[in-house]
Tab-separated table of C-alpha atoms in Angstrom:
chain	number	residue	atom	x	y	z
A	1	MET	CA	-25.538	5.826	9.639
A	2	ALA	CA	-25.152	9.707	9.521
A	3	VAL	CA	-24.520	11.474	6.650
A	4	GLY	CA	-21.399	13.263	5.303
A	5	LYS	CA	-19.451	13.463	2.134
A	6	LEU	CA	-16.818	15.049	0.775
A	7	PRO	CA	-15.994	18.730	-0.592
A	8	ASP	CA	-17.741	18.824	-3.721
A	9	GLU	CA	-18.946	15.366	-3.554
A	10	PRO	CA	-22.607	14.802	-5.760
A	11	ASP	CA	-25.357	14.729	-3.173
A	12	ARG	CA	-26.575	11.540	-4.790
A	13	ASP	CA	-24.907	10.012	-1.557
A	14	GLU	CA	-22.955	10.074	1.513
A	15	THR	CA	-19.365	9.122	1.276
A	16	LYS	CA	-18.866	6.762	3.267
A	17	LEU	CA	-15.213	5.462	4.857
A	18	VAL	CA	-13.792	2.514	7.223
A	19	VAL	CA	-10.280	2.532	8.608
A	20	GLN	CA	-8.133	0.101	9.670
A	21	ASP	CA	-8.248	-0.376	13.132
A	22	VAL	CA	-9.613	2.416	15.015
A	23	GLU	CA	-12.292	3.040	17.170
A	24	VAL	CA	-15.395	3.117	15.691
A	25	PHE	CA	-17.692	6.224	16.254
A	26	GLU	CA	-21.042	4.322	16.845
A	27	PRO	CA	-23.617	7.756	15.514
A	28	SER	CA	-26.815	6.384	17.649
A	29	ALA	CA	-28.368	8.625	18.819
A	30	GLU	CA	-27.562	7.473	22.597
A	31	GLU	CA	-23.964	6.909	21.438
A	32	MET	CA	-23.430	10.314	19.550
A	33	ASP	CA	-22.502	12.308	22.539
A	34	SER	CA	-19.609	10.362	23.432
A	35	ALA	CA	-18.747	9.950	20.050
A	36	LYS	CA	-18.065	13.727	19.384
A	37	GLU	CA	-16.185	13.837	23.274
A	38	LYS	CA	-13.981	11.033	21.750
A	39	VAL	CA	-13.473	12.818	17.822
A	40	ALA	CA	-12.861	16.301	20.136
A	41	GLU	CA	-9.752	14.569	22.120
A	42	LEU	CA	-8.096	13.520	18.651
A	43	ASP	CA	-5.561	15.683	17.184
A	44	ARG	CA	-7.392	17.530	14.508
A	45	LYS	CA	-4.182	16.709	12.326
A	46	THR	CA	-4.830	12.773	12.501
A	47	PRO	CA	-6.428	11.595	8.858
A	48	ILE	CA	-9.535	10.108	10.751
A	49	VAL	CA	-10.290	13.399	11.735
A	50	ILE	CA	-9.252	15.422	8.457
A	51	HIS	CA	-11.939	14.028	7.137
A	52	LEU	CA	-14.184	13.471	9.300
A	53	ASP	CA	-13.585	17.527	9.486
A	54	ALA	CA	-14.259	16.753	5.868
A	55	GLY	CA	-18.090	15.494	5.987
A	56	ALA	CA	-16.907	12.120	6.155
A	57	THR	CA	-18.854	9.208	7.835
A	58	ILE	CA	-17.281	6.232	9.399
A	59	THR	CA	-19.036	2.832	9.180
A	60	GLY	CA	-16.903	0.741	10.598
A	61	LYS	CA	-13.463	-0.674	11.837
A	62	THR	CA	-11.180	-3.021	9.894
A	63	ILE	CA	-8.894	-5.591	10.656
A	64	CYS	CA	-5.590	-6.247	9.293
A	65	ASP	CA	-2.361	-7.968	9.489
A	66	GLU	CA	-1.567	-9.043	13.273
A	67	PHE	CA	1.174	-6.203	13.381
A	68	PHE	CA	0.575	-5.097	9.895
A	69	TYR	CA	3.451	-7.864	9.413
A	70	SER	CA	2.404	-9.964	6.400
A	71	VAL	CA	1.415	-9.178	3.002
A	72	ALA	CA	-1.159	-12.073	2.820
A	73	GLY	CA	-4.071	-10.275	4.839
A	74	MET	CA	-4.818	-13.643	6.997
A	75	ASN	CA	-5.126	-12.725	10.562
A	76	ALA	CA	-4.697	-16.027	13.031
A	77	HIS	CA	-7.107	-14.135	15.448
A	78	TYR	CA	-10.389	-12.697	13.278
A	79	GLY	CA	-10.040	-14.295	10.106
A	80	THR	CA	-9.565	-12.955	6.779
A	81	PRO	CA	-11.836	-10.827	4.866
A	82	SER	CA	-13.175	-12.000	2.099
A	83	ASN	CA	-12.075	-11.231	-1.672
A	84	VAL	CA	-14.730	-10.404	-3.212
A	85	ARG	CA	-13.703	-10.295	-6.730
A	86	ALA	CA	-10.950	-13.252	-6.127
A	87	PRO	CA	-13.168	-15.883	-3.894
A	88	GLY	CA	-11.125	-18.335	-1.935
A	89	ARG	CA	-7.976	-16.002	-2.571
A	90	ILE	CA	-6.275	-13.946	-0.250
A	91	PRO	CA	-6.836	-10.102	0.049
A	92	GLY	CA	-3.382	-8.999	0.531
A	93	GLY	CA	-2.158	-7.390	3.305
A	94	SER	CA	-1.611	-6.234	5.716
A	95	SER	CA	-4.826	-3.664	4.427
A	96	SER	CA	-6.936	-6.393	3.910
A	97	GLY	CA	-9.816	-5.236	5.375
A	98	SER	CA	-10.265	-1.787	3.992
A	99	ALA	CA	-9.386	-3.210	0.799
A	100	ALA	CA	-12.228	-5.855	1.404
A	101	ALA	CA	-14.596	-3.242	2.554
A	102	ALA	CA	-13.646	-0.894	-0.201
A	103	ALA	CA	-14.045	-3.893	-3.072
A	104	SER	CA	-17.216	-5.102	-1.774
A	105	GLY	CA	-19.069	-1.247	-1.794
A	106	ALA	CA	-18.981	-1.256	2.205
A	107	CYS	CA	-17.624	1.769	1.857
A	108	ASP	CA	-16.805	4.768	-0.427
A	109	PHE	CA	-12.833	4.634	0.122
A	110	ALA	CA	-11.146	2.988	3.005
A	111	LEU	CA	-7.875	4.167	4.800
A	112	GLY	CA	-4.817	1.879	5.118
A	113	SER	CA	-1.300	2.106	6.330
A	114	ASP	CA	1.688	1.541	3.711
A	115	THR	CA	4.992	0.206	4.348
A	116	GLY	CA	6.129	-2.579	2.695
A	117	GLY	CA	3.426	-2.810	0.378
A	118	SER	CA	0.181	-2.505	2.704
A	119	VAL	CA	-1.786	-0.610	0.415
A	120	ARG	CA	-0.771	-1.309	-2.767
A	121	ILE	CA	-0.780	-5.488	-2.556
A	122	PRO	CA	-4.205	-5.003	-2.006
A	123	ALA	CA	-5.596	-3.129	-4.320
A	124	SER	CA	-4.082	-4.794	-6.660
A	125	LEU	CA	-5.801	-8.440	-5.894
A	126	CYS	CA	-8.807	-6.512	-4.625
A	127	GLY	CA	-9.221	-4.514	-8.074
A	128	LEU	CA	-9.339	-1.207	-6.748
A	129	TYR	CA	-7.097	1.722	-7.308
A	130	GLY	CA	-5.097	2.160	-4.597
A	131	ILE	CA	-1.869	4.717	-3.301
A	132	ARG	CA	0.849	4.714	-1.130
A	133	THR	CA	1.924	8.041	-0.738
A	134	THR	CA	5.334	10.251	-0.610
A	135	HIS	CA	6.639	9.167	3.128
A	136	GLY	CA	6.095	12.073	5.099
A	137	ARG	CA	3.995	13.699	3.153
A	138	ILE	CA	0.822	12.596	5.739
A	139	ASP	CA	1.258	13.054	8.875
A	140	THR	CA	1.547	9.511	10.720
A	141	LYS	CA	0.096	11.261	14.601
A	142	GLY	CA	-2.132	8.951	15.605
A	143	VAL	CA	-1.491	5.558	14.163
A	144	MET	CA	0.064	2.995	15.069
A	145	ASP	CA	4.065	2.842	14.079
A	146	MET	CA	5.382	-0.508	12.187
A	147	SER	CA	8.517	0.823	10.634
A	148	PRO	CA	8.900	4.523	10.818
A	149	SER	CA	11.834	4.985	8.346
A	150	PHE	CA	9.014	3.454	5.878
A	151	ASP	CA	5.445	3.975	6.989
A	152	THR	CA	3.222	5.898	4.907
A	153	ILE	CA	-0.432	6.623	5.041
A	154	GLY	CA	-2.720	5.562	1.519
A	155	TRP	CA	-6.391	4.501	1.081
A	156	LEU	CA	-8.209	2.532	-1.795
A	157	ALA	CA	-11.256	3.045	-3.895
A	158	ALA	CA	-13.648	1.139	-6.128
A	159	THR	CA	-13.397	4.215	-8.649
A	160	ALA	CA	-11.107	6.356	-9.870
A	161	GLY	CA	-13.235	9.625	-9.083
A	162	VAL	CA	-13.404	9.061	-5.516
A	163	PHE	CA	-10.149	7.950	-5.530
A	164	ARG	CA	-8.776	11.073	-6.772
A	165	LYS	CA	-11.232	13.678	-4.722
A	166	VAL	CA	-9.552	11.895	-0.933
A	167	GLY	CA	-6.134	13.383	-2.401
A	168	PRO	CA	-7.259	17.304	-1.531
A	169	VAL	CA	-8.465	16.491	2.102
A	170	LEU	CA	-5.917	14.687	3.095
A	171	LEU	CA	-2.077	15.317	1.611
A	172	GLY	CA	0.300	17.859	3.586
A	173	GLY	CA	3.074	19.041	2.876
A	174	THR	CA	4.343	20.596	0.052
A	175	ALA	CA	3.314	19.088	-3.564
A	176	ALA	CA	5.951	19.238	-6.779
A	177	LYS	CA	3.874	20.085	-9.581
A	178	ALA	CA	5.134	18.514	-13.272
A	179	PRO	CA	3.274	17.442	-15.677
A	180	VAL	CA	4.288	13.538	-16.070
A	181	ARG	CA	6.302	14.015	-19.831
A	182	ASN	CA	8.396	10.937	-19.242
A	183	LEU	CA	7.487	6.938	-18.540
A	184	LEU	CA	9.617	4.750	-17.447
A	185	ILE	CA	9.363	1.338	-18.363
A	186	ALA	CA	10.549	-1.072	-15.395
A	187	ASP	CA	11.846	-4.285	-17.019
A	188	ASP	CA	13.723	-5.597	-14.707
A	189	ALA	CA	10.336	-5.454	-12.630
A	190	PHE	CA	7.728	-7.267	-15.069
A	191	GLU	CA	10.605	-9.803	-15.866
A	192	GLN	CA	9.381	-10.515	-11.685
A	193	ALA	CA	5.899	-11.507	-12.837
A	194	ASP	CA	3.963	-14.640	-14.039
A	195	ASP	CA	4.384	-14.537	-18.143
A	196	PRO	CA	0.064	-14.373	-18.316
A	197	VAL	CA	0.235	-11.113	-15.671
A	198	GLY	CA	3.366	-9.322	-17.929
A	199	GLU	CA	1.345	-9.207	-20.904
A	200	LEU	CA	-2.055	-8.275	-19.655
A	201	LEU	CA	0.176	-5.378	-17.942
A	202	ARG	CA	1.689	-4.500	-21.289
A	203	ASP	CA	-0.990	-5.228	-23.219
A	204	ALA	CA	-3.055	-2.433	-20.842
A	205	LEU	CA	0.530	-0.162	-21.317
A	206	SER	CA	-0.332	-0.004	-25.158
A	207	ALA	CA	-4.210	0.643	-25.103
A	208	MET	CA	-2.817	3.629	-22.914
A	209	ALA	CA	-0.110	4.882	-25.487
A	210	GLY	CA	-2.445	8.246	-26.270
A	211	ARG	CA	-2.196	9.226	-23.159
A	212	LEU	CA	1.173	8.399	-21.737
A	213	PRO	CA	4.785	9.993	-23.414
A	214	LYS	CA	6.452	7.414	-24.784
A	215	PRO	CA	7.748	4.748	-23.126
A	216	GLN	CA	12.013	3.853	-22.669
A	217	PRO	CA	12.738	0.715	-20.858
A	218	ILE	CA	15.208	0.642	-18.022
A	219	ARG	CA	16.423	-1.646	-15.228
A	220	ILE	CA	15.438	0.450	-12.258
A	221	ALA	CA	17.809	-1.199	-10.109
A	222	SER	CA	21.085	-1.111	-12.309
A	223	GLY	CA	24.560	-1.012	-11.593
A	224	GLY	CA	26.495	-3.909	-9.927
A	225	LEU	CA	25.275	-6.519	-7.351
A	226	ASP	CA	24.871	-3.730	-4.831
A	227	ARG	CA	21.760	-2.647	-7.287
A	228	THR	CA	19.785	-5.321	-7.919
A	229	LEU	CA	15.914	-5.826	-6.678
A	230	ASP	CA	17.123	-8.754	-4.309
A	231	TYR	CA	20.176	-6.731	-2.725
A	232	TRP	CA	17.110	-4.132	-2.316
A	233	ARG	CA	14.446	-6.146	-1.250
A	234	ASP	CA	17.108	-8.144	1.257
A	235	ALA	CA	18.096	-4.562	3.088
A	236	VAL	CA	14.197	-3.764	3.773
A	237	PRO	CA	13.271	-6.671	6.665
A	238	ILE	CA	16.540	-6.408	8.867
A	239	ILE	CA	15.390	-2.357	8.708
A	240	ARG	CA	11.872	-3.279	9.656
A	241	ALA	CA	12.438	-6.077	11.708
A	242	TYR	CA	14.838	-3.738	13.869
A	243	GLU	CA	12.089	-0.853	13.988
A	244	ILE	CA	9.041	-3.212	14.677
A	245	TRP	CA	11.043	-4.632	17.593
A	246	GLN	CA	11.661	-0.739	18.790
A	247	VAL	CA	8.005	0.362	18.827
A	248	TYR	CA	6.442	-3.493	20.119
A	249	GLY	CA	9.192	-5.663	21.823
A	250	ARG	CA	8.837	-4.395	25.600
A	251	PHE	CA	5.174	-5.238	24.827
A	252	VAL	CA	6.282	-8.510	23.887
A	253	GLU	CA	8.880	-9.351	26.818
A	254	GLU	CA	5.940	-7.918	28.975
A	255	LYS	CA	2.446	-9.489	27.507
A	256	HIS	CA	3.644	-12.341	25.429
A	257	PRO	CA	1.170	-12.353	23.482
A	258	HIS	CA	0.078	-15.572	21.214
A	259	PHE	CA	1.426	-14.982	17.735
A	260	GLY	CA	-0.394	-16.346	14.500
A	261	PRO	CA	1.833	-18.299	12.355
A	262	GLY	CA	4.354	-16.297	10.098
A	263	VAL	CA	4.074	-13.505	12.555
A	264	ALA	CA	5.253	-15.691	15.260
A	265	GLU	CA	8.606	-16.049	13.348
A	266	ARG	CA	8.888	-12.513	12.221
A	267	MET	CA	8.558	-11.440	15.489
A	268	GLN	CA	11.506	-13.691	16.652
A	269	ALA	CA	13.637	-12.975	14.198
A	270	ALA	CA	13.436	-9.529	14.501
A	271	ALA	CA	14.441	-9.672	18.520
A	272	LYS	CA	17.574	-10.843	16.744
A	273	ILE	CA	18.441	-7.792	14.596
A	274	SER	CA	21.304	-6.124	15.941
A	275	ARG	CA	22.013	-2.578	15.534
A	276	ALA	CA	25.042	-2.795	13.709
A	277	GLU	CA	22.758	-5.063	10.967
A	278	ALA	CA	20.191	-2.592	11.134
A	279	ASP	CA	22.830	0.298	10.496
A	280	ALA	CA	24.234	-1.512	7.718
A	281	ALA	CA	21.166	-2.062	6.102
A	282	ARG	CA	20.267	1.773	6.339
A	283	LYS	CA	23.517	2.309	4.193
A	284	ILE	CA	22.162	0.306	2.060
A	285	HIS	CA	18.881	2.048	1.921
A	286	ALA	CA	20.320	5.442	1.974
A	287	ALA	CA	21.915	4.609	-1.827
A	288	ALA	CA	19.100	2.950	-2.839
A	289	ARG	CA	17.248	6.064	-2.219
A	290	GLU	CA	19.855	8.018	-4.288
A	291	HIS	CA	20.069	5.860	-6.996
A	292	ILE	CA	16.153	5.607	-7.543
A	293	ARG	CA	15.348	9.380	-6.548
A	294	ALA	CA	18.056	10.069	-9.611
A	295	GLN	CA	15.921	7.862	-11.962
A	296	ILE	CA	12.337	9.580	-10.878
A	297	THR	CA	13.101	13.045	-10.954
A	298	PRO	CA	9.583	15.504	-11.465
A	299	GLY	CA	7.712	14.558	-14.975
A	300	THR	CA	9.182	10.911	-14.616
A	301	VAL	CA	7.085	8.220	-13.812
A	302	VAL	CA	7.733	4.105	-13.745
A	303	ALA	CA	5.422	1.543	-14.640
A	304	LEU	CA	5.525	-1.932	-13.040
A	305	PRO	CA	3.081	-4.842	-11.863
A	306	SER	CA	1.956	-4.157	-8.580
A	307	THR	CA	2.105	-7.563	-7.789
A	308	PRO	CA	3.563	-10.566	-10.064
A	309	CYS	CA	0.525	-12.930	-9.581
A	310	ILE	CA	-2.604	-13.372	-9.110
A	311	ALA	CA	-3.687	-13.614	-5.600
A	312	PRO	CA	-2.663	-16.819	-4.223
A	313	LYS	CA	-5.383	-19.547	-3.068
A	314	ILE	CA	-6.110	-18.686	0.955
A	315	ASP	CA	-4.664	-22.775	1.681
A	316	THR	CA	-1.707	-22.389	0.063
A	317	PRO	CA	0.939	-23.650	1.977
A	318	ALA	CA	3.251	-21.538	3.919
A	319	ALA	CA	6.245	-22.246	2.244
A	320	ASP	CA	4.689	-21.232	-1.115
A	321	MET	CA	3.319	-18.189	1.076
A	322	ASP	CA	7.098	-17.638	1.592
A	323	ALA	CA	8.291	-17.327	-1.748
A	324	TYR	CA	4.981	-15.494	-2.803
A	325	ARG	CA	6.024	-12.843	-0.344
A	326	THR	CA	9.931	-12.788	-1.629
A	327	ARG	CA	8.554	-12.187	-4.647
A	328	VAL	CA	5.847	-9.259	-4.306
A	329	MET	CA	8.537	-7.172	-1.873
A	330	ARG	CA	10.993	-7.091	-4.894
A	331	LEU	CA	8.252	-4.844	-6.394
A	332	THR	CA	7.086	-2.937	-3.268
A	333	CYS	CA	10.561	-1.997	-2.169
A	334	VAL	CA	10.989	0.489	-5.263
A	335	ALA	CA	9.209	2.843	-3.528
A	336	GLY	CA	9.881	2.043	-0.380
A	337	LEU	CA	12.884	2.788	0.161
A	338	GLY	CA	13.335	5.710	-2.793
A	339	GLY	CA	10.176	7.161	-0.475
A	340	LEU	CA	8.217	7.992	-3.298
A	341	PRO	CA	4.672	7.826	-4.295
A	342	GLN	CA	2.829	4.698	-6.209
A	343	VAL	CA	-0.934	3.784	-7.573
A	344	SER	CA	-1.986	0.481	-8.456
A	345	ILE	CA	-4.866	0.554	-10.737
A	346	PRO	CA	-7.139	-2.217	-11.372
A	347	ALA	CA	-5.670	-3.025	-15.222
A	348	GLY	CA	-7.865	-5.964	-15.701
A	349	THR	CA	-8.303	-9.976	-14.917
A	350	VAL	CA	-6.627	-13.207	-15.596
A	351	SER	CA	-8.586	-16.263	-15.016
A	352	GLY	CA	-10.943	-13.562	-13.223
A	353	CYS	CA	-8.606	-12.640	-10.882
A	354	PRO	CA	-7.575	-8.940	-10.407
A	355	VAL	CA	-4.097	-7.799	-11.928
A	356	GLY	CA	-2.915	-4.508	-10.852
A	357	LEU	CA	-0.604	-1.742	-12.862
A	358	SER	CA	1.715	0.234	-10.937
A	359	PHE	CA	2.908	3.763	-11.336
A	360	ILE	CA	5.366	4.589	-9.220
A	361	GLY	CA	6.128	9.751	-9.177
A	362	TRP	CA	8.682	11.714	-7.871
A	363	ALA	CA	8.386	12.828	-4.282
A	364	GLY	CA	5.860	14.939	-3.960
A	365	GLY	CA	3.903	13.938	-6.980
A	366	ASP	CA	1.147	12.022	-5.641
A	367	GLU	CA	-1.327	14.684	-7.105
A	368	ALA	CA	-0.249	14.005	-10.232
A	369	LEU	CA	-0.659	10.031	-9.806
A	370	LEU	CA	-4.311	10.558	-8.818
A	371	ASP	CA	-4.545	12.470	-11.762
A	372	LEU	CA	-2.913	10.339	-14.161
A	373	ALA	CA	-5.351	6.893	-12.292
A	374	VAL	CA	-7.944	9.111	-13.626
A	375	THR	CA	-7.468	9.956	-16.857
A	376	LEU	CA	-6.113	5.922	-17.470
A	377	SER	CA	-9.210	4.230	-15.701
A	378	ARG	CA	-10.991	4.528	-18.978
A	379	PHE	CA	-8.488	1.710	-20.102
A	380	CYS	CA	-9.275	-0.955	-17.549
A	381	GLY	CA	-10.572	-3.917	-17.743
A	382	ILE	CA	-8.888	-6.054	-19.922
A	383	GLU	CA	-9.397	-9.877	-19.183
A	384	ARG	CA	-6.859	-12.725	-19.887
A	385	GLY	CA	-7.432	-16.669	-19.622
A	386	ILE	CA	-5.162	-18.937	-17.531
A	387	SER	CA	-2.743	-18.048	-15.390
A	388	HIS	CA	0.264	-20.269	-14.513
A	389	GLU	CA	0.231	-20.330	-10.548
């Protein structure tokens, strides 16, 4: 294994990285020359190369949900990565392999993509720090598209310190610097959570009160039938389905790949989404984005559950998994529609299973969220009893 570290990382150990579904560069002596040639051929702005240039070492490649098209983290062809912090339960997806690697200690941090929650959900279910960055903040060149309207790059780490140190290396664009002055509690988002989960997260916020502004309750989706979490959520899969078919439809029609359960049905539905349907959903997207950004201005963060419940069991029936998908997308759609950054921190456990607390920040406020995660990390680790699954 080659040795590498991020800038200012202590010399106690190398900083080890895993990446989601890319070529692995094996650093053995006989393959080193070939690996160097592969790296040299890549665009210097791709997230992987940026980290290699900064001194990180790739230790492996991880699997994800098929075509990134699930929130469960289960892959019919390659299996389900283990959730080491909730055995027998899903890791969450689509960046499930990255989360499993970070949670197990196989790496210091792991890259993943987040379109509809693919970093935030596994971060919550696996007890990790995870971030969805501001849309467009990190160049996605060299990354496979799913839905360009929502696609972002993110990462996961088991410790807050390493989690924050990735930021200066990877974040591009212009940061919108501001101190966190306002804390909004999204009551309509908390209403989506199971009681034990919501109670734990509110207890966590109470414990963190000395490090946070005075909380103000809000309903993040408010103002009539066109501003509800369900109304917003319903627009997202239409846009995503239309765009994923634009990216992969020709491949599917020509190669006839064998899709696993769930993904097969979603691909079939994607093929039928019309341009008119997508355009109508994009109008909802534009209105939601304007509404969300008007509330989350520089200096303001919104607290909400990362996921509504603990990780479902791997053998959960398909109908129940569909219901879980609907519930979790009510929460993840807010930052996605707003194009805003969101961090999930491991607040504690319910019935021994991890639960994540999220903060959505303003556009370009990624660094402030990373700093906030470190500040609040000392308050994580609350434990609660039985969850009403």
